[in-house]
Amino acid sequence: MKVKLPNPGLDDRIPSHADLERMETEEAGDRPKWDNKAQYLLTCVGFCVGLGNVWRFPYLCQSHGGGAFMIPFLILLVLEGIPLLHLEFAIGQRLRKGSVGVWRSINPCLTGIGIASLMVSFLVGMYYNTIMAWIMWYLYNSFQSPLPWSQCPLNANRTGLVEECARSSTVDYFWYRETLNTSTAIDESGGLQWWMVLALISAWTLLYVCTIRGIETTGKAVYVTSTLPYVVLTIFLIRGLTLKGSMEGIKFLFTPDVDELMNPTTWLDAGAQVFYSFSLAFGGLISFSSYNSIHNNCEQDAVLISIINGCTSVYSATVIYSIIGFRATQNYDDCMGDNILKLMNAFDYAENNITDINYNDVLAHLNHTNPNIIEGLNLETCDMNKFLSQGVEGTGLAFIVFTEAIIKMPVSPLWAVLFFVMLFCLGLSTMFGNIEGVVVPLQDLRLLPRSWPKEVFCALTCLISCLMGLIFAQGSGNYWLALFDSFAGSIPLLVIGFCEMFSVIYIYGADRFNKDIEFMIGHKPNIFWQVTWRVLSPIIMLVILVFYFVTQITKSITYLVWDQEAVVFPTLEARPYPDWINVIIFLLAGVPSLAIPLVFLYKFIQMKCCKKKDYSDSTVDTISAKIQMGEKMKF
Amino acid sequence: MLGKIFFLLCLSSAWAEDLCSKAVPPEAYYVRLSIKTALGDKAYVWNDNEMFLFQATLAFAMRSQFSGQEYNVSNIVVCDETPRVSFWFVVTSLEDPSRLVSRGDVEQAVRKSRNRINSAFLLTDQTLEFIGITPTLAAPVAPNTPPWLIVFGVVMGAVFAGILVLLVLPLIQKKRKKNQPMEDEDSDEETQVKTAENGPERSGVYNMSFSDDDKFTQM
């Protein structure tokens, strides 16, 4: 398709190929550079591989047909993820600017895309670092034995355990009461929890010290933060495989259910997971690749990083489910043990008369002879599948299920420290990309004086995000975070991603883009890239966006609440949001998405009405005007 | 003397058998032992000797609680032993074997010496159960300073030190560079004064148009 929208003046706004060659040899030192290729790759891998690989992908895999989920995931990875990744890398490397700069160079009317990326990066960074604060809180609490989430505290008159803890479990109590001190509704603020504020401050200051000078400092930090998670995952895999019941978990994860492929939600979830997993449309990847040398092979990088991201998802799913299998087996054994004990005590059988193997027969026999007594015992049904599917997504996985598994392992504090250090590194390297996606556009937008050093921009970003992030340190903070997660990080990203692809292919021009890539890496992108960039990827993103939008609008929005008074306690209860939440949802999802058309209109009107005063067209077209005078005169 | 003792023993055992055949009196406590659960492979077999030990430890508990009153094994009457290893027992009073010690007194005695009774049988509160006597819960260990504050302090200290170093170091380097160019300029002037010759320094491009290669033109 040779469709191209008119785009006058493009050549004046972007450096030409000759300019790029000159800049490459001259080493104009204004722009930061990567020390080596490894730093660049580790930073991109760290940005892409995040908490979602550990606690979102395993859940999706298991709930959408296990091994069969790999098929939609891999197909959409190849058709949607890799093309968009290659596009972002290539355009950043070619135009050598951050996200706002890139879109402004292509056409000033498109600055809105960069601004939308900035807003989304800011909002997502705000709540993502709160999760980091929670991880750090748990990390700080892991340096003691016994672990604080393994015991219930005693009640006031020391006759028994605290009621909330006795009715739920020690890990639930530690998470909902001692960590979050959660209120019962999103409108009940509950006040600021001082320990959470401290954890939040520590998370933001630690992030600041790592990103203080941009890639100079993060480039050193990623050597640790991007590699340590793999080491810890391997340690956990070895430990997990030696535990009883781990193979149950892995089998549960990978057992294929081919019927799930007929379900459209499976494909939708796979597409959304590929999109969010690659951290596309945040602007950070464009920024990172703009620091590359001009002839860096961005095609190879895109494919390599996609493969690493996919493999990491599968690897971490295996590790997570081996530990989940262990926990489920422990819970199942405890459940059976309880039932057997009740039976033995009621009928005074000798110990070891009833075992797991003959339990069912004995129960049937006793039910026959003494049904009344059996009824009075309140025996629980022990279902292995139920234990395997409990709370295995999101924060529930990390802070409830996994912590419970850890306290059942010997030398628990060691495993707790390792696990939370791994989560911390995964989250920190993603935050590097977020900060890059906020600070660089801020500098490009020239809202603040240019002479201010990068340290000040970074400090301002971290300070403002920390102050605004205090809403997550309230009693109702958990509910606010779930709200941000559902709306700030979903629809706007899809909109931005679609607009990015459309702008590069149809406004910048696919032909020009192909020539640029040929100049940069030496050969023209082959038919696969052409087809996916022009047709397939935009269509896939549009479909996902429309379906997402429709499902969000049609279903009544509820949120899960931890309430002792609720009937279903200790499971979370679904409650509808109050009405004023719709305003917040609009601010989160609507404002970044609407920034694109609004800025487009603003710049368009500005161009049209100010054209009469624009004398730039009437410059004399001479040779001397085209000669670039460098700052250093060489004699 | 011996005859009297024999008579009392026979009487008490007769009373004991009598007690067991009647209904469970209100002063009785049920006891349940889960030896195999607690000890696994190292579990011992429950037999009459173990039962004798139980009676003896309970008599010890009664003696500790009520000092001066010399309870004996014969005062602890055990009935209804099951294969589960559960039974009920009562404590007969010293003065009158037909009277039973009240529940409250027995409970106090058991609570006071619970640890000793448990360790005599290598069991815990959960595996040696006195139905009706709830175990007193041990308070969870709570150190004075929460450990997390200590780790938090260490991390924050490291972070602030890092920020200081990263902000102050470039300023120091800039100051050093300002001092160094002052020295470089001095040395440049000296060299400029010294070397005015054209000698071996070939900083220019060698211009080939005036080379001697074509001195002898080829015919």
Coordinates of N, CA, C and O in Angstrom, one line a residue, chain A residues 331-429:
Chain A
N331 N -0.9 -27.7 51.6 CA -2.3 -27.3 52.1 C -3.2 -28.5 52.0 O -4.0 -28.8 52.9
Y332 N -3.0 -29.3 50.9 CA -3.9 -30.5 50.7 C -3.6 -31.5 51.8 O -4.5 -32.1 52.4
D333 N -2.3 -31.7 52.1 CA -1.9 -32.7 53.2 C -2.4 -32.2 54.5 O -2.9 -33.0 55.3
D334 N -2.3 -30.9 54.8 CA -2.9 -30.4 56.0 C -4.4 -30.6 56.1 O -4.9 -31.0 57.2
C335 N -5.0 -30.4 55.0 CA -6.5 -30.5 55.0 C -6.9 -32.0 55.3 O -7.7 -32.3 56.1
M336 N -6.2 -32.9 54.5 CA -6.5 -34.3 54.7 C -6.1 -34.8 56.2 O -6.9 -35.5 56.8
G337 N -5.0 -34.2 56.6 CA -4.6 -34.6 58.0 C -5.6 -34.2 59.0 O -5.9 -34.9 60.0
D338 N -6.2 -33.0 58.8 CA -7.2 -32.5 59.7 C -8.4 -33.4 59.7 O -9.0 -33.8 60.8
N339 N -8.9 -33.7 58.5 CA -10.0 -34.6 58.4 C -9.8 -35.9 59.0 O -10.7 -36.5 59.7
I340 N -8.6 -36.5 58.8 CA -8.3 -37.9 59.3 C -8.3 -37.8 60.8 O -8.8 -38.7 61.5
L341 N -7.7 -36.7 61.4 CA -7.7 -36.6 62.8 C -9.1 -36.5 63.4 O -9.4 -37.1 64.5
K342 N -9.9 -35.7 62.8 CA -11.3 -35.6 63.3 C -12.0 -36.9 63.3 O -12.7 -37.3 64.3
L343 N -11.8 -37.7 62.2 CA -12.4 -39.0 62.2 C -11.9 -39.9 63.3 O -12.6 -40.6 64.0
M344 N -10.6 -39.9 63.4 CA -9.9 -40.8 64.4 C -10.4 -40.4 65.8 O -10.7 -41.3 66.6
N345 N -10.5 -39.1 66.1 CA -10.9 -38.7 67.4 C -12.3 -39.0 67.7 O -12.7 -39.4 68.8
A346 N -13.2 -38.9 66.6 CA -14.6 -39.2 66.9 C -14.9 -40.7 67.1 O -15.7 -41.0 67.9
F347 N -14.2 -41.5 66.4 CA -14.4 -42.9 66.5 C -13.4 -43.7 67.2 O -13.4 -44.9 67.3
D348 N -12.4 -43.0 67.8 CA -11.4 -43.6 68.6 C -10.6 -44.7 67.9 O -10.3 -45.8 68.5
Y349 N -10.3 -44.5 66.6 CA -9.4 -45.5 65.9 C -8.0 -45.2 66.4 O -7.6 -44.1 66.7
A350 N -7.2 -46.3 66.3 CA -5.8 -46.1 66.6 C -5.2 -45.2 65.5 O -5.7 -45.1 64.4
E351 N -4.1 -44.6 65.9 CA -3.4 -43.7 64.9 C -2.9 -44.6 63.7 O -2.5 -45.7 63.9
N352 N -2.8 -44.0 62.6 CA -2.4 -44.6 61.3 C -3.3 -45.7 60.8 O -2.9 -46.4 59.9
N353 N -4.5 -45.8 61.4 CA -5.5 -46.7 60.9 C -6.0 -46.2 59.6 O -6.3 -46.8 58.6
I354 N -6.3 -44.8 59.6 CA -6.8 -44.1 58.5 C -5.6 -43.4 57.8 O -5.0 -42.6 58.5
T355 N -5.4 -43.6 56.6 CA -4.4 -42.9 55.8 C -5.0 -42.2 54.6 O -6.2 -42.4 54.4
D356 N -4.2 -41.5 53.9 CA -4.7 -40.8 52.7 C -5.3 -41.8 51.7 O -6.3 -41.5 51.0
I357 N -4.7 -43.0 51.7 CA -5.1 -44.0 50.7 C -6.5 -44.6 51.0 O -7.4 -44.6 50.1
N358 N -6.8 -45.0 52.2 CA -8.0 -45.6 52.5 C -9.1 -44.6 53.1 O -10.1 -45.0 53.5
Y359 N -8.7 -43.3 53.1 CA -9.6 -42.3 53.7 C -11.0 -42.4 53.1 O -12.0 -42.4 53.8
N360 N -11.0 -42.4 51.7 CA -12.4 -42.3 51.1 C -13.2 -43.6 51.4 O -14.4 -43.4 51.7
D361 N -12.5 -44.8 51.4 CA -13.3 -46.0 51.8 C -13.8 -45.9 53.2 O -15.0 -46.2 53.4
V362 N -13.0 -45.5 54.1 CA -13.4 -45.5 55.5 C -14.5 -44.5 55.7 O -15.5 -44.7 56.4
L363 N -14.4 -43.3 55.0 CA -15.4 -42.3 55.1 C -16.8 -42.8 54.6 O -17.8 -42.6 55.2
A364 N -16.7 -43.5 53.5 CA -17.9 -44.0 52.9 C -18.6 -45.0 53.9 O -19.8 -45.0 54.1
H365 N -17.7 -45.9 54.4 CA -18.2 -46.9 55.4 C -18.9 -46.3 56.6 O -20.0 -46.6 57.0
L366 N -18.2 -45.3 57.1 CA -18.7 -44.6 58.3 C -19.9 -43.8 58.0 O -20.8 -43.7 58.9
N367 N -20.0 -43.2 56.8 CA -21.2 -42.5 56.5 C -22.4 -43.4 56.4 O -23.5 -43.0 56.8
H368 N -22.1 -44.6 56.0 CA -23.2 -45.6 56.0 C -23.7 -45.9 57.4 O -24.9 -46.0 57.6
T369 N -22.7 -46.1 58.3 CA -23.1 -46.6 59.6 C -23.5 -45.5 60.5 O -24.5 -45.6 61.2
N370 N -22.8 -44.4 60.5 CA -23.1 -43.3 61.5 C -23.2 -42.0 60.8 O -22.3 -41.1 61.0
P371 N -24.2 -41.7 59.9 CA -24.2 -40.5 59.2 C -24.3 -39.3 60.1 O -23.8 -38.2 59.7
N372 N -25.0 -39.4 61.2 CA -25.2 -38.2 62.1 C -23.9 -37.6 62.6 O -23.6 -36.4 62.6
I373 N -23.0 -38.6 63.1 CA -21.7 -38.1 63.6 C -20.9 -37.5 62.5 O -20.3 -36.5 62.7
I374 N -20.9 -38.1 61.3 CA -20.1 -37.6 60.2 C -20.6 -36.2 59.9 O -19.7 -35.3 59.7
E375 N -21.9 -35.9 59.9 CA -22.4 -34.6 59.6 C -21.9 -33.6 60.6 O -21.5 -32.5 60.3
G376 N -21.9 -34.0 61.9 CA -21.5 -33.1 63.0 C -20.1 -32.7 62.9 O -19.7 -31.8 63.5
L377 N -19.3 -33.5 62.2 CA -17.8 -33.3 62.2 C -17.4 -32.1 61.3 O -16.4 -31.5 61.5
N378 N -18.3 -31.7 60.3 CA -17.9 -30.7 59.4 C -16.6 -30.9 58.7 O -15.7 -30.1 58.7
L379 N -16.6 -32.1 58.0 CA -15.3 -32.4 57.3 C -15.2 -31.5 56.0 O -16.2 -31.3 55.3
E380 N -14.0 -30.9 55.8 CA -13.9 -30.1 54.6 C -13.5 -31.0 53.4 O -12.8 -32.0 53.6
T381 N -14.0 -30.6 52.2 CA -13.5 -31.4 51.0 C -12.2 -30.8 50.6 O -12.0 -29.6 50.5
C382 N -11.2 -31.7 50.4 CA -9.9 -31.3 50.1 C -9.7 -31.4 48.6 O -9.6 -32.5 48.1
D383 N -9.6 -30.3 47.9 CA -9.6 -30.3 46.4 C -8.2 -29.7 46.0 O -8.0 -28.6 46.2
M384 N -7.4 -30.6 45.4 CA -6.1 -30.1 45.0 C -6.1 -29.0 44.0 O -5.4 -28.1 44.0
N385 N -7.1 -29.1 43.0 CA -7.2 -28.1 42.0 C -7.5 -26.7 42.6 O -7.1 -25.7 42.1
K386 N -8.4 -26.8 43.6 CA -8.8 -25.5 44.2 C -7.5 -24.9 44.9 O -7.3 -23.7 44.7
F387 N -6.7 -25.7 45.5 CA -5.5 -25.1 46.1 C -4.5 -24.6 45.1 O -3.9 -23.6 45.3
L388 N -4.5 -25.2 43.9 CA -3.6 -24.8 42.9 C -4.0 -23.5 42.2 O -3.2 -22.8 41.7
S389 N -5.4 -23.3 42.2 CA -5.8 -22.1 41.5 C -6.1 -20.9 42.4 O -6.6 -19.9 42.0
Q390 N -5.7 -21.0 43.7 CA -6.0 -19.9 44.6 C -5.0 -18.7 44.4 O -3.8 -18.9 44.3
G391 N -5.6 -17.5 44.3 CA -4.9 -16.3 44.3 C -3.5 -16.3 43.6 O -2.5 -15.9 44.2
V392 N -3.5 -16.7 42.3 CA -2.2 -16.9 41.7 C -1.9 -15.7 40.7 O -1.2 -15.9 39.8
E393 N -2.5 -14.6 41.0 CA -2.2 -13.5 40.0 C -1.9 -12.2 40.8 O -2.4 -12.0 41.9
G394 N -1.0 -11.4 40.2 CA -0.8 -10.1 40.8 C -0.2 -10.1 42.2 O 0.5 -11.0 42.6
T395 N -0.6 -9.0 43.0 CA 0.0 -8.9 44.3 C -0.4 -10.1 45.2 O 0.4 -10.5 46.1
G396 N -1.5 -10.7 44.9 CA -1.9 -11.9 45.7 C -0.9 -13.0 45.6 O -0.6 -13.7 46.5
L397 N -0.3 -13.2 44.4 CA 0.7 -14.2 44.2 C 1.9 -14.0 45.0 O 2.4 -14.8 45.8
A398 N 2.4 -12.7 44.9 CA 3.7 -12.5 45.5 C 3.6 -12.4 47.0 O 4.4 -12.9 47.8
F399 N 2.5 -11.7 47.5 CA 2.5 -11.3 48.9 C 1.7 -12.3 49.8 O 1.7 -12.2 51.0
I400 N 0.9 -13.2 49.1 CA 0.1 -14.1 49.9 C 0.5 -15.5 49.6 O 1.0 -16.2 50.5
V401 N 0.4 -15.9 48.4 CA 0.6 -17.3 48.1 C 2.1 -17.7 48.2 O 2.4 -18.7 48.9
F402 N 3.0 -16.9 47.6 CA 4.4 -17.2 47.7 C 5.0 -17.1 49.1 O 5.8 -17.9 49.5
T403 N 4.5 -16.1 49.8 CA 5.0 -15.9 51.2 C 4.6 -17.1 52.1 O 5.3 -17.6 52.9
E404 N 3.4 -17.6 51.8 CA 2.9 -18.8 52.5 C 3.8 -20.0 52.2 O 4.2 -20.8 53.1
A405 N 4.1 -20.1 50.9 CA 5.0 -21.3 50.5 C 6.4 -21.1 51.2 O 7.0 -22.1 51.6
I406 N 6.9 -19.9 51.3 CA 8.2 -19.7 51.8 C 8.3 -20.1 53.3 O 9.3 -20.7 53.7
I407 N 7.2 -19.8 54.1 CA 7.3 -20.1 55.5 C 7.2 -21.6 55.7 O 7.6 -22.1 56.8
K408 N 6.8 -22.4 54.7 CA 6.8 -23.8 54.8 C 8.2 -24.5 54.4 O 8.4 -25.6 54.7
M409 N 9.0 -23.6 53.8 CA 10.4 -24.2 53.5 C 11.3 -24.0 54.6 O 11.2 -23.1 55.4
P410 N 12.3 -24.9 54.8 CA 13.3 -24.7 55.8 C 14.2 -23.5 55.4 O 14.3 -23.2 54.2
V411 N 14.8 -22.8 56.4 CA 15.6 -21.6 56.3 C 14.8 -20.6 55.5 O 15.2 -20.0 54.5
S412 N 13.5 -20.3 56.0 CA 12.6 -19.3 55.3 C 13.2 -18.0 55.1 O 13.0 -17.4 54.0
P413 N 13.9 -17.3 56.1 CA 14.3 -15.9 55.8 C 15.2 -15.9 54.5 O 15.1 -14.9 53.8
L414 N 16.0 -16.9 54.3 CA 16.9 -16.8 53.1 C 16.1 -16.8 51.8 O 16.3 -15.9 50.9
W415 N 15.0 -17.6 51.7 CA 14.2 -17.7 50.5 C 13.4 -16.4 50.4 O 13.2 -15.9 49.3
A416 N 13.0 -15.8 51.5 CA 12.2 -14.6 51.5 C 13.1 -13.5 50.9 O 12.7 -12.7 50.1
V417 N 14.3 -13.4 51.5 CA 15.2 -12.3 51.0 C 15.5 -12.5 49.5 O 15.4 -11.5 48.7
L418 N 15.8 -13.7 49.1 CA 16.1 -13.9 47.6 C 14.9 -13.5 46.8 O 15.1 -12.9 45.8
F419 N 13.7 -14.0 47.2 CA 12.5 -13.7 46.4 C 12.3 -12.2 46.2 O 12.0 -11.7 45.1
F420 N 12.3 -11.5 47.4 CA 12.0 -10.1 47.3 C 13.1 -9.3 46.6 O 12.8 -8.3 46.0
V421 N 14.3 -9.7 46.7 CA 15.4 -9.0 46.0 C 15.2 -9.2 44.5 O 15.4 -8.3 43.7
M422 N 14.7 -10.4 44.1 CA 14.5 -10.6 42.7 C 13.3 -9.7 42.2 O 13.5 -9.1 41.2
L423 N 12.2 -9.7 42.9 CA 11.1 -8.8 42.5 C 11.6 -7.4 42.5 O 11.2 -6.6 41.6
F424 N 12.4 -7.0 43.5 CA 12.9 -5.6 43.5 C 13.7 -5.3 42.3 O 13.5 -4.2 41.7
C425 N 14.6 -6.2 41.9 CA 15.4 -5.9 40.7 C 14.6 -5.8 39.4 O 14.8 -5.0 38.6
L426 N 13.6 -6.8 39.3 CA 12.7 -6.7 38.2 C 12.0 -5.4 38.1 O 11.9 -4.8 37.0
G427 N 11.5 -4.9 39.2 CA 10.7 -3.7 39.2 C 11.6 -2.5 39.0 O 11.2 -1.6 38.2
L428 N 12.8 -2.5 39.6 CA 13.7 -1.3 39.5 C 14.1 -1.1 38.0 O 14.1 0.0 37.5
S429 N 14.5 -2.2 37.3 CA 14.9 -2.0 35.9 C 13.8 -1.5 35.1 O 14.0 -0.8 34.1

